[in-house]
Coordinates of C-alpha atoms (C1' of nucleotides) in Angstrom, one line a residue:
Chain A
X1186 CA -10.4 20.4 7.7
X1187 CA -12.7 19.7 10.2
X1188 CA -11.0 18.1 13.6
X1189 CA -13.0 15.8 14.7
X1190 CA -13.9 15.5 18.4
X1191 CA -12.8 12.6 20.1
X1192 CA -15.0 13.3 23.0
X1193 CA -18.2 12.1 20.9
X1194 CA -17.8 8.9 22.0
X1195 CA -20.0 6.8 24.7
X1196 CA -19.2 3.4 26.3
X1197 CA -20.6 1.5 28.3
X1198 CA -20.4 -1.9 29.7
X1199 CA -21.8 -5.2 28.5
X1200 CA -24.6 -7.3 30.1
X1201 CA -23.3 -10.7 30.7
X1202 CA -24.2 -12.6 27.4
X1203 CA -23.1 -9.5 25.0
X1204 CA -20.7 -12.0 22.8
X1205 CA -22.7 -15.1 23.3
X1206 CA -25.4 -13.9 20.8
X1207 CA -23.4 -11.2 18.4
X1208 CA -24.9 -11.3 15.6
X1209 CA -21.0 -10.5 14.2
X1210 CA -19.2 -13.0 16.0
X1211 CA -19.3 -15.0 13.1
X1212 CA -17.1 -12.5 11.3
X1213 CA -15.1 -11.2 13.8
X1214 CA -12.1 -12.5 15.9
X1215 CA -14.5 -13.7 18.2
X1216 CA -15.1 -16.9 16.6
X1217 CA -12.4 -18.2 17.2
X1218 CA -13.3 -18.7 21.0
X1219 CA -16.1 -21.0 21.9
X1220 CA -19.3 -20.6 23.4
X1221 CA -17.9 -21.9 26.1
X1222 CA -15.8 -20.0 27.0
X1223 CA -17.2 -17.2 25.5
X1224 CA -17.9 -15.1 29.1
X1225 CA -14.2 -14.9 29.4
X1226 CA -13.9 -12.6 26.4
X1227 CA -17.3 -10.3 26.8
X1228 CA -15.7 -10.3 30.7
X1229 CA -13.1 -8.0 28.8
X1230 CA -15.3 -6.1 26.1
X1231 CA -16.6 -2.6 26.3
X1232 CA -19.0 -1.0 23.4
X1233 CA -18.3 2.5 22.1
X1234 CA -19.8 4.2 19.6
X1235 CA -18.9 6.5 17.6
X1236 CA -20.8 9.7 15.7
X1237 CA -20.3 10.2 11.7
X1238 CA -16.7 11.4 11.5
X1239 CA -15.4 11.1 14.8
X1240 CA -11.9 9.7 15.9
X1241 CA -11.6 6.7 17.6
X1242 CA -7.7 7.5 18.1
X1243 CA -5.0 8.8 16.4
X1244 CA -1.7 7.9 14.9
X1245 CA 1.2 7.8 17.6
X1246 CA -1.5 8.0 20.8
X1247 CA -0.4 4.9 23.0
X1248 CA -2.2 1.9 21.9
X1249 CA -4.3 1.2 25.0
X1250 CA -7.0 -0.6 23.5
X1251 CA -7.6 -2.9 20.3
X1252 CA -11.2 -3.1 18.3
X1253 CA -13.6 -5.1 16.3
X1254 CA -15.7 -3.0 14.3
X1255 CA -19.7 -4.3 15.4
X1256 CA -21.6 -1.7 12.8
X1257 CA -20.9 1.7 10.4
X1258 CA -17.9 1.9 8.8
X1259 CA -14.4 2.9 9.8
X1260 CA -11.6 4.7 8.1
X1261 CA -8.0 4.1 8.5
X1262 CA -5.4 6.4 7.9
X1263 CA -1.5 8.0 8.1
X1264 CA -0.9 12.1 7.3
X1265 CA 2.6 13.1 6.4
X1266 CA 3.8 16.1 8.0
X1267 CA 2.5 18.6 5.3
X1268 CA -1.2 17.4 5.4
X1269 CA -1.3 15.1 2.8
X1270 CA -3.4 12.0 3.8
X1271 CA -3.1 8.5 2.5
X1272 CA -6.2 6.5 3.2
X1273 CA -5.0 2.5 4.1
X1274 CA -8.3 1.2 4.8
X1275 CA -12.0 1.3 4.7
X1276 CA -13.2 -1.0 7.6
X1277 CA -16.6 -3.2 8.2
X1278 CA -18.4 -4.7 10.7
X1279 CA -16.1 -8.3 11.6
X1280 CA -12.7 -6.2 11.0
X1281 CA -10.2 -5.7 13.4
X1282 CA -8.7 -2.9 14.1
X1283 CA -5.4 -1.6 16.6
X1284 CA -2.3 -2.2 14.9
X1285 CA 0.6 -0.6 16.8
X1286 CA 4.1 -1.1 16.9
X1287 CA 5.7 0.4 20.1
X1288 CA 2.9 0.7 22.4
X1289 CA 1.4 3.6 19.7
X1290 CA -0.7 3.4 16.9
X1291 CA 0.4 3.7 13.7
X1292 CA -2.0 4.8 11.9
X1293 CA -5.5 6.9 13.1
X1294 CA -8.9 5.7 13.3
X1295 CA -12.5 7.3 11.9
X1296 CA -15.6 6.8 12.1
X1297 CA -17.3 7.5 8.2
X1298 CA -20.6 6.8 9.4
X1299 CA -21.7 6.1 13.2
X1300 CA -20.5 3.0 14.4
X1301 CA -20.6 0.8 16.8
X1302 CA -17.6 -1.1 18.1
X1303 CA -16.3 -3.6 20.3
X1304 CA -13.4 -2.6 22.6
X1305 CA -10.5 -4.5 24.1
X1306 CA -7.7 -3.4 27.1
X1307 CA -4.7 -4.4 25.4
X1308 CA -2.9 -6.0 28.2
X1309 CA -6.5 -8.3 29.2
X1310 CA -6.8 -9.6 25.2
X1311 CA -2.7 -10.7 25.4
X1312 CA -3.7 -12.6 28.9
X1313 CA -6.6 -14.4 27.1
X1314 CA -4.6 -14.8 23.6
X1315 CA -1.9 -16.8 26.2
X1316 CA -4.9 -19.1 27.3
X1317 CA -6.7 -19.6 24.6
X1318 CA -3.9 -19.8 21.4
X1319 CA -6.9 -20.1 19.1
X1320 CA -7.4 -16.7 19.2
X1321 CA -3.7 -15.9 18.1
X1322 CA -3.9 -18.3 15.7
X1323 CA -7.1 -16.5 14.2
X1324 CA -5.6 -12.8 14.9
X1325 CA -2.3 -14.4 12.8
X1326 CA -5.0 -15.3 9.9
X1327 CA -6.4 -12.0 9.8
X1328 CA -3.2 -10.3 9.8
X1329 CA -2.0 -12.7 7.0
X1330 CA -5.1 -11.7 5.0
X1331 CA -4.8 -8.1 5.8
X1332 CA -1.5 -8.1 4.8
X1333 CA -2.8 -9.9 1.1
X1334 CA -4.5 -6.8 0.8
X1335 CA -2.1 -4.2 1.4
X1336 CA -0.4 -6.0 -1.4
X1337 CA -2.7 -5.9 -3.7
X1338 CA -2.8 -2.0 -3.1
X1339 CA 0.2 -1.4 -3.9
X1340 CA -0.1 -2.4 -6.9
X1341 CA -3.0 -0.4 -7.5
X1342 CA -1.0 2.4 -6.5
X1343 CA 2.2 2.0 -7.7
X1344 CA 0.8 0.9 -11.3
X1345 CA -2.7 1.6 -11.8
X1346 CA -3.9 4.4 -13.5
X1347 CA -7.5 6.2 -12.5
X1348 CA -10.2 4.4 -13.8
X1349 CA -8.5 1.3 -12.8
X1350 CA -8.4 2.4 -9.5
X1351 CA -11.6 3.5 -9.6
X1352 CA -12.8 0.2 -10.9
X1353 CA -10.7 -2.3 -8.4
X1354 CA -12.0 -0.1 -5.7
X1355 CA -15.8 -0.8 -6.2
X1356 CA -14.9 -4.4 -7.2
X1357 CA -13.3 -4.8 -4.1
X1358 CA -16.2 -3.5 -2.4
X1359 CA -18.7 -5.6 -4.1
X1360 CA -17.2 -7.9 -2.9
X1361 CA -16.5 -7.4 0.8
X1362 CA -20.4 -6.5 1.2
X1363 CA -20.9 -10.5 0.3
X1364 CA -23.7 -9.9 -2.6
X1365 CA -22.8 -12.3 -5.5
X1366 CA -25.8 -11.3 -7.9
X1367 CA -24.3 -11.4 -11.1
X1368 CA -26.6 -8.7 -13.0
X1369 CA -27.2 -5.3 -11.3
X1370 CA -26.1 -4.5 -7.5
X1371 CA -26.9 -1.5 -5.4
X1372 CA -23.9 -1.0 -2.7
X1373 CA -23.4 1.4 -0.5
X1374 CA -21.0 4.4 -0.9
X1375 CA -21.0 6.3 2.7
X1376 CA -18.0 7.8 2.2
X1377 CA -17.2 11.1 0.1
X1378 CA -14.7 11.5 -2.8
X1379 CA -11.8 13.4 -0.4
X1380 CA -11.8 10.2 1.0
X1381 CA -11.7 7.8 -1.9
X1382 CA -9.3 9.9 -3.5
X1383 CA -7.3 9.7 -0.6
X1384 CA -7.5 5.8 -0.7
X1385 CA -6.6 5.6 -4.4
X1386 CA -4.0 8.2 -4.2
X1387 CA -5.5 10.8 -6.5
X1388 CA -7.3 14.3 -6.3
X1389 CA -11.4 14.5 -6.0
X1390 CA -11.1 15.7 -9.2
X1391 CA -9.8 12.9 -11.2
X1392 CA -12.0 10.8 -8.5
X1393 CA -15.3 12.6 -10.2
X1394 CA -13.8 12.2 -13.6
X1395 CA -13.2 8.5 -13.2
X1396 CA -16.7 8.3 -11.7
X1397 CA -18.2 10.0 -15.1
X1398 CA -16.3 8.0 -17.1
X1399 CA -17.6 4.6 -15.5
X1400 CA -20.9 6.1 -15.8
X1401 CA -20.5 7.0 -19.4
X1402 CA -19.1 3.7 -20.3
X1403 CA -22.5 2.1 -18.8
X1404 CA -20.6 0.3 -15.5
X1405 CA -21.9 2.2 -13.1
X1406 CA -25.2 4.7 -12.1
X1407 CA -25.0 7.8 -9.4
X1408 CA -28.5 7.5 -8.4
X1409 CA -28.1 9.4 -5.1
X1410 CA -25.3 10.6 -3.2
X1411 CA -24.1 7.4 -0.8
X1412 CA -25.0 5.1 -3.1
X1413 CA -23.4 3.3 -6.7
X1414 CA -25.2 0.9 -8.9
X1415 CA -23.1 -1.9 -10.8
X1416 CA -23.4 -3.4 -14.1
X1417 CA -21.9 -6.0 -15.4
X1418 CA -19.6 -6.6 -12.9
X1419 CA -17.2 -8.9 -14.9
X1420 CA -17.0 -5.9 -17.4
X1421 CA -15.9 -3.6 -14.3
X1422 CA -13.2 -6.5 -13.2
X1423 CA -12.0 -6.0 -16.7
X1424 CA -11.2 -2.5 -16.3
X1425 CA -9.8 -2.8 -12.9
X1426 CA -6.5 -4.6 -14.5
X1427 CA -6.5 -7.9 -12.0
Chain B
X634 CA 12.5 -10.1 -19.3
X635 CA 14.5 -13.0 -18.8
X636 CA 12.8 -15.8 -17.0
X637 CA 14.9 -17.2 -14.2
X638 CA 14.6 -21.2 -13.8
X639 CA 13.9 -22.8 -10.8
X640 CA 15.9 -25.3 -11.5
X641 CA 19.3 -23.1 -10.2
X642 CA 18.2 -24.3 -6.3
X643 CA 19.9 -26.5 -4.1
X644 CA 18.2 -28.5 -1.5
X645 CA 20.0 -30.1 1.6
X646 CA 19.3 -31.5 4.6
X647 CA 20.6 -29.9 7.8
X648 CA 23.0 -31.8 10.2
X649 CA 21.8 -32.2 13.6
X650 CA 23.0 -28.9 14.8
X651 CA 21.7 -27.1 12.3
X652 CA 19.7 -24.3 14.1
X653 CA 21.3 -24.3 17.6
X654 CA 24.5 -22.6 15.9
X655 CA 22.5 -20.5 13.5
X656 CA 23.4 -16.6 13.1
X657 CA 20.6 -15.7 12.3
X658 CA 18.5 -17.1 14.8
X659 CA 18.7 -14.0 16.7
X660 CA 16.8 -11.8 13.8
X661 CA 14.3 -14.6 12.6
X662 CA 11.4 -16.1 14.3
X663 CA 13.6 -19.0 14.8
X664 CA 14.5 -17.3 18.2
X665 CA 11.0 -17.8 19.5
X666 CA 11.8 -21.2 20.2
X667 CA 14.8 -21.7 23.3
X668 CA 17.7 -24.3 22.8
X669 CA 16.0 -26.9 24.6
X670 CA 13.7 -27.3 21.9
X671 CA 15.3 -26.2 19.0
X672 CA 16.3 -29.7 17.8
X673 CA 12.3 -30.2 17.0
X674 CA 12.7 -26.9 14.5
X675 CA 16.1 -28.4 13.2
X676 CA 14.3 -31.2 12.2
X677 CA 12.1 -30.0 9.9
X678 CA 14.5 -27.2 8.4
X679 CA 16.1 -27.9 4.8
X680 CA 18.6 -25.5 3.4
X681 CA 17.7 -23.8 0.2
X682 CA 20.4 -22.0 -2.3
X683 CA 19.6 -19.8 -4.9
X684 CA 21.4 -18.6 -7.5
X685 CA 21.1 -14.5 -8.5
X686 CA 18.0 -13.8 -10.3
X687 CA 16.2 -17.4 -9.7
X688 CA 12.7 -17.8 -8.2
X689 CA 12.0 -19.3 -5.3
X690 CA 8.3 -20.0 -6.0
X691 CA 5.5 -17.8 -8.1
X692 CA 2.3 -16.1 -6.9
X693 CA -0.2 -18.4 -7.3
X694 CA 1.8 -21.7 -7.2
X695 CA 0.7 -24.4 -4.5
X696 CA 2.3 -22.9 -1.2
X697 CA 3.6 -25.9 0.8
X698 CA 6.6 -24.0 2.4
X699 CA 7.5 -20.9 4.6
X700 CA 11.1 -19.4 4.5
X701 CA 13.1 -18.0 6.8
X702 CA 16.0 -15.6 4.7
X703 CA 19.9 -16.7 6.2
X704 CA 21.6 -14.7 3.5
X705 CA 21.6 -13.1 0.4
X706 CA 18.5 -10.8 -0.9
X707 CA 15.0 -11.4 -1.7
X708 CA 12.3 -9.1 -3.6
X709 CA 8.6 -9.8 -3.5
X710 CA 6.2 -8.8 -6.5
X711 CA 3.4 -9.1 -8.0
X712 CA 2.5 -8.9 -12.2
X713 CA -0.7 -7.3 -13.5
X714 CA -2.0 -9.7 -16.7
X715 CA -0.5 -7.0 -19.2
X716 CA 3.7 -7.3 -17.4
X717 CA 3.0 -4.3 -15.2
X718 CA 5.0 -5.4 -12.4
X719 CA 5.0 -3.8 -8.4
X720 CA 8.2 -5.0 -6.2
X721 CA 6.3 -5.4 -2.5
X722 CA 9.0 -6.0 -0.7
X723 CA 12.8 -6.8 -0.4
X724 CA 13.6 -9.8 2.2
X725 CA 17.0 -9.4 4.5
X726 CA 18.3 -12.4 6.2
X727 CA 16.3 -12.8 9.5
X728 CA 13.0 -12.3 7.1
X729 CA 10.4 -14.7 7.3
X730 CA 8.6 -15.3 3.7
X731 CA 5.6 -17.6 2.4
X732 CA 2.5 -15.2 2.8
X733 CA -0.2 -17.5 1.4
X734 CA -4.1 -17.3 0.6
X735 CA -6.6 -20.1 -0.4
X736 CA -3.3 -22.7 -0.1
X737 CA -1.2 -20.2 -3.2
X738 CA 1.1 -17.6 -2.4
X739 CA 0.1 -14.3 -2.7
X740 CA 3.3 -13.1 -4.5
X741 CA 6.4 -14.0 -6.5
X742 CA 9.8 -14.6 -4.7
X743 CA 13.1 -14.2 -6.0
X744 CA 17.0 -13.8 -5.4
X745 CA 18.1 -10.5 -5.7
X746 CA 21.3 -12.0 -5.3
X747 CA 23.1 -15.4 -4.3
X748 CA 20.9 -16.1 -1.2
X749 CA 20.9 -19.0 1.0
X750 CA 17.5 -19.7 3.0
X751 CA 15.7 -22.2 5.6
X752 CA 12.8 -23.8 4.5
X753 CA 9.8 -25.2 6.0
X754 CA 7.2 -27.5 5.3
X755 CA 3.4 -26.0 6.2
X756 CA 1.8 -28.8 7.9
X757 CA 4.9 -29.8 9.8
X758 CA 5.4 -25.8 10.6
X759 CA 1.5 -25.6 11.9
X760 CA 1.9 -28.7 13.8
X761 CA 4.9 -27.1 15.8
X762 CA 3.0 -24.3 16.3
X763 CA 0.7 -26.2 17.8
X764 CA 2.9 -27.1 20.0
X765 CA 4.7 -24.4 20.6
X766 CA 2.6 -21.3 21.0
X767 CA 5.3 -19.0 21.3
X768 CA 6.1 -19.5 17.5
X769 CA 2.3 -17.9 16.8
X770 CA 3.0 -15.5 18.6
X771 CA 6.7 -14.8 17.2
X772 CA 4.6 -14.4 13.9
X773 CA 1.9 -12.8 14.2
X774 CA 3.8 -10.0 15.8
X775 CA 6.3 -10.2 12.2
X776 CA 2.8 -10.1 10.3
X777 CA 1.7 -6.9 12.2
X778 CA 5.2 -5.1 11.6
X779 CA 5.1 -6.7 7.6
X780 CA 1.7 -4.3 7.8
X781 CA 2.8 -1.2 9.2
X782 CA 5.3 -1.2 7.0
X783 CA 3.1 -2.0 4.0
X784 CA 0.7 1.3 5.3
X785 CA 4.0 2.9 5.1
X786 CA 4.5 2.1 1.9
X787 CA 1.2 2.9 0.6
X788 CA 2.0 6.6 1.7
X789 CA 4.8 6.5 -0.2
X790 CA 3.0 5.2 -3.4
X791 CA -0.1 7.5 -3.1
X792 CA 0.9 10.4 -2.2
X793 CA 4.8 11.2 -2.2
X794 CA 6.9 12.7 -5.3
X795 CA 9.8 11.2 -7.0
X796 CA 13.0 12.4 -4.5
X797 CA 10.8 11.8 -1.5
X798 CA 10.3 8.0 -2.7
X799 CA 13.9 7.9 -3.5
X800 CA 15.5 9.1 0.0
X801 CA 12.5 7.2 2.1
X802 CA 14.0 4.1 0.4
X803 CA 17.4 4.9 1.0
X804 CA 16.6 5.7 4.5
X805 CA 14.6 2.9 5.3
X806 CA 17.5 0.3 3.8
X807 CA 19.7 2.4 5.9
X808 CA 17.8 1.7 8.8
X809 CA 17.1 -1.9 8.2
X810 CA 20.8 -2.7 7.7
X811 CA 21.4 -1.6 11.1
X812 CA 24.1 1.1 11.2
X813 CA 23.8 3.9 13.2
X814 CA 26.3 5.8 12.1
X815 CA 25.1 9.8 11.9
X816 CA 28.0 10.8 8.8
X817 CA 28.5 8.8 5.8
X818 CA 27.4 5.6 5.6
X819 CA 28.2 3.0 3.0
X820 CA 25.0 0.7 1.8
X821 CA 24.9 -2.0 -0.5
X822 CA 22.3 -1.6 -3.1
X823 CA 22.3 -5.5 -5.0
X824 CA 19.1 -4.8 -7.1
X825 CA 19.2 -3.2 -10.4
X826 CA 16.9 0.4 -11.4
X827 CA 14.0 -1.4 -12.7
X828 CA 13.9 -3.4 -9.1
X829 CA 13.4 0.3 -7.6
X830 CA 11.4 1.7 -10.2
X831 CA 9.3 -1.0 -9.7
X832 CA 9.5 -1.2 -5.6
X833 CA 8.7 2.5 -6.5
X834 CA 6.0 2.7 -8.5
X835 CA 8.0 5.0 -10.9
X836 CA 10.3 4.6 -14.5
X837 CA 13.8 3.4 -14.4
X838 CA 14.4 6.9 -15.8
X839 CA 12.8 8.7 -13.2
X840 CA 14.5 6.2 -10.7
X841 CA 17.9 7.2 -12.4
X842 CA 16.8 11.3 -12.6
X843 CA 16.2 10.9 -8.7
X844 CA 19.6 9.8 -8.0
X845 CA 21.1 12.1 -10.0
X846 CA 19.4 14.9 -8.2
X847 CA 20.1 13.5 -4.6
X848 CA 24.1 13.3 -6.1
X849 CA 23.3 17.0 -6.9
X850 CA 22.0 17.8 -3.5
X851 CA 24.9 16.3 -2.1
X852 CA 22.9 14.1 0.0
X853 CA 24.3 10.4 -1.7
X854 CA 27.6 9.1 -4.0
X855 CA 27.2 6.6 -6.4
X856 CA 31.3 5.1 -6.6
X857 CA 30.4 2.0 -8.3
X858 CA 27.3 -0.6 -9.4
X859 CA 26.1 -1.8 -6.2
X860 CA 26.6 0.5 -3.8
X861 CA 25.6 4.1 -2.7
X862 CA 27.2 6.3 0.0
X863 CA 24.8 8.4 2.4
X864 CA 25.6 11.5 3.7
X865 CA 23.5 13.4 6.2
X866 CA 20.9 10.7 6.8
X867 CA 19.4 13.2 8.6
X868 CA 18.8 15.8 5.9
X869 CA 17.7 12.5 3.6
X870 CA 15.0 11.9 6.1
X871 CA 13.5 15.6 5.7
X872 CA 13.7 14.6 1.8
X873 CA 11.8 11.4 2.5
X874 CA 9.1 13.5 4.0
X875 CA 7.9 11.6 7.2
Chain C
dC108 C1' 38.0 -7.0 -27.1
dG109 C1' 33.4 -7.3 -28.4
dT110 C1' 28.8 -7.2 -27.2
dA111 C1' 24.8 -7.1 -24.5
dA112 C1' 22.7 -5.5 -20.4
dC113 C1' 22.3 -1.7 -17.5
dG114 C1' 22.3 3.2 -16.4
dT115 C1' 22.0 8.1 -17.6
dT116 C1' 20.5 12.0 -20.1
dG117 C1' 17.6 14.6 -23.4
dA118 C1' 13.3 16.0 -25.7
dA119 C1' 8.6 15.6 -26.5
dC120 C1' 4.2 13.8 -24.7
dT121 C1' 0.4 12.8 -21.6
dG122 C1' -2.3 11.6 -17.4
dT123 C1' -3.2 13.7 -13.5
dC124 C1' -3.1 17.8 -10.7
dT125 C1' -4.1 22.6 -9.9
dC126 C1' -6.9 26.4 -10.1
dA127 C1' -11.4 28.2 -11.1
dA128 C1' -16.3 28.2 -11.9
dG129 C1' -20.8 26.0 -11.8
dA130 C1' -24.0 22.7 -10.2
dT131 C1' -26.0 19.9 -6.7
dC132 C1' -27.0 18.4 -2.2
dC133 C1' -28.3 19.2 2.6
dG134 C1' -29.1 21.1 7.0
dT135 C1' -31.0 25.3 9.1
dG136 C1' -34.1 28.9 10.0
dG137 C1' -37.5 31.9 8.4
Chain D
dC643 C1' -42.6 24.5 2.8
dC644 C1' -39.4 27.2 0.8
dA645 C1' -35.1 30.2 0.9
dC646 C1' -30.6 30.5 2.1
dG647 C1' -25.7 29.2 2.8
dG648 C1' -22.1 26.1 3.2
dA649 C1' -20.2 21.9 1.8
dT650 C1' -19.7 18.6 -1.7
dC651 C1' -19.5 17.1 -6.4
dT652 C1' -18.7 18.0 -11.2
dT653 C1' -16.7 20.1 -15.2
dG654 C1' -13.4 22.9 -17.7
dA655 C1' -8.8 24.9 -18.9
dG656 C1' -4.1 25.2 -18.3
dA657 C1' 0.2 23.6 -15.8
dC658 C1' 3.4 20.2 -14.6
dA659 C1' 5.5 15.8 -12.8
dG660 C1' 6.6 11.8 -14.5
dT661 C1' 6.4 8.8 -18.7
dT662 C1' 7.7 7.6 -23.3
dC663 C1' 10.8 7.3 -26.9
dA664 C1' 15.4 7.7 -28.3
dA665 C1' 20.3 8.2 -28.0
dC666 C1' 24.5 7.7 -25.6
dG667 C1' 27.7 6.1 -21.9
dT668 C1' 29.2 2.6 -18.8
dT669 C1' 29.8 -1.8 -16.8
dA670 C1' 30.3 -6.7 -16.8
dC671 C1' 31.4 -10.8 -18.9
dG672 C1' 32.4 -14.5 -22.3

DNA sequence: CGTAACGTTGAACTGTCTCAAGATCCGTGG
DNA sequence: CCACGGATCTTGAGACAGTTCAACGTTACG
């Protein structure tokens, strides 16, 4: 395995009206403060960014900063002692990201493709959060959602088999990207099969299988590498065992 | 399966005092708000009893209440549309309960065993937290320790054997039920094999093959239904595979 | 004390993993 | 532009952990 560098990194500071016009605000935590008062929060932001598969922190590093994810895609994940990896999230621009418990992660941070992010000191966001409960309220919102989700995979992983996995996986994906065309849809795919496999708790093996077999069953098309094409989506939410 | 009624539940209203005195105020959210105010939480509290094996509510019912857990045992769980069923959680008094999406909850709730609990309207819990910001806050910091845990558990589900899901369980109800004791230690276990097949992700058989081999290892006694003795907590821990 | 639910054990089966070999993709340098 | 080399993806064959099916033991309860 490759270790990524956590040096391939650059910041830099914001110019004054960086959160005023985000063209993610809309998704992000952000909304939740006003335009307003908007200069209070980019008066705390920094932007990093991030080169394909480099570390934005690691499990157990003290949990300086929180992040909302601005462009690219993010990867979140835990290793158990022996190296096997367990994959709890694939994160897109409006997420939020910096869960620890203890003053340390829990859980380390990738970029899959290069990404942009927004950055957060820890102790500044919990000064504004006192001042401005909406963004608490909103943070409380996401982490009730987030929390929907892990739910829903563990049941993928505790009682789905492959193809199900398989299925619910680019399902759920369809869905986050926010396309609701019914017939065809062309999503992105950025990130390779170690990684889904890792997500859906099986080996790159029965990841390619399951591919092949969606493919064979008409559901899906590997044009290119990076990229899937769905048909029939309700016939793919079928197989993915709601 | 048996399905429990929710008609075996007992409502009543709380006398003045209600929460002031409460011993579990310490472990639940409840202690976010100080005695001075506590009469304004007292007021919209009622007491809920369930008998063993009754619901409390199903996923996808209306969600008009939260929970706080005083006593007693509850498991969380979700059902696939063909009875494939994945236990998400099991509640301890000080627990807070009602995860909700789109106005439904998320998941199914029900007594593991005789369990008494508070309960709390939503609008009338919101408007207090309006007023109260410290409540938010006392949540959203549960909501962000419900989803370590949950990335915890989807390690365990995706990517650790049989024995290693067994002792991580042991140890984490070990943990959660607060003794610190380094020899033997004596836990209840209320919920039956299929409850921790399910919790899991594996067969009641395998479940019961697991214990059998920890008893083997001499790492865990089984004296009678409901209860399983620990020994070496530390040597279960390098079972559970960290 | 009888009976039904629950738990354990055994034996055969199967979905996924492991190991191995090709095929394909992609960046690099000639 | 093409040839090379490494990484990634796919496919195949055999192994194995956990499931399924079945029998037996144990516990709890009316």
């Amino acid at each position: 395995m490759i270790m990524p560098s956590r040096a391939a990194m650059s910041h830099s500071q914001p110019s004054a009206s960086t959160c005023l016009h985000c063209d993610t605000r809309a998704k992000a935590f952000c909304r939740a403060v006003a335009d307003e008062s908007i200069e209070a929060l980019a008066a705390i932001t920094t932007t990093v960014d991030l080169r394909e598969h480099t570390a934005l922190f690691y499990e157990g590093d003290d949990a300086r900063h929180a992040f909302t994810v601005k462009s690219g895609m993010i990867k979140l994940f835990k290793l158990l002692s022996d190296g096997r990896r367990q994959v709890t999230g694939f994160l897109l621009p409006g997420d939020f990201l910096g869960l620890a418990f203890g003053g340390h992660y829990v859980y380390s941070a990738e970029a899959v493709v290069a990404s942009r992010l927004c950055r957060f000191e820890r102790g500044r966001l919990d000064t504004l959060m006192s001042v401005r409960p909406a963004i608490e309220k909103e943070l409380l919102g996401r982490a009730t959602h987030e929390l929907a989700v892990a739910q829903d995979q563990m049941v993928l992983l505790g009682r789905k088999n492959a193809i199900e996995r398989l299925a619910s996986f680019l399902v759920a994906l369809a869905r986050r990207s926010g396309r609701g065309a019914p017939g065809e849809l062309r999503l992105p795919l950025p990130m390779g099969r170690a990684d889904i496999a890792d997500y859906l708790g099986l080996t790159v093996e029965t990841v390619s299988r399951s591919f092949t077999a969606l493919r064979k069953a008409g559901r899906i098309e590997l044009p290119s590498s990076g990229v899937v094409l769905l048909y029939r989506l309700d016939e793919l939410e079928a197989m993915a065992a709601a």
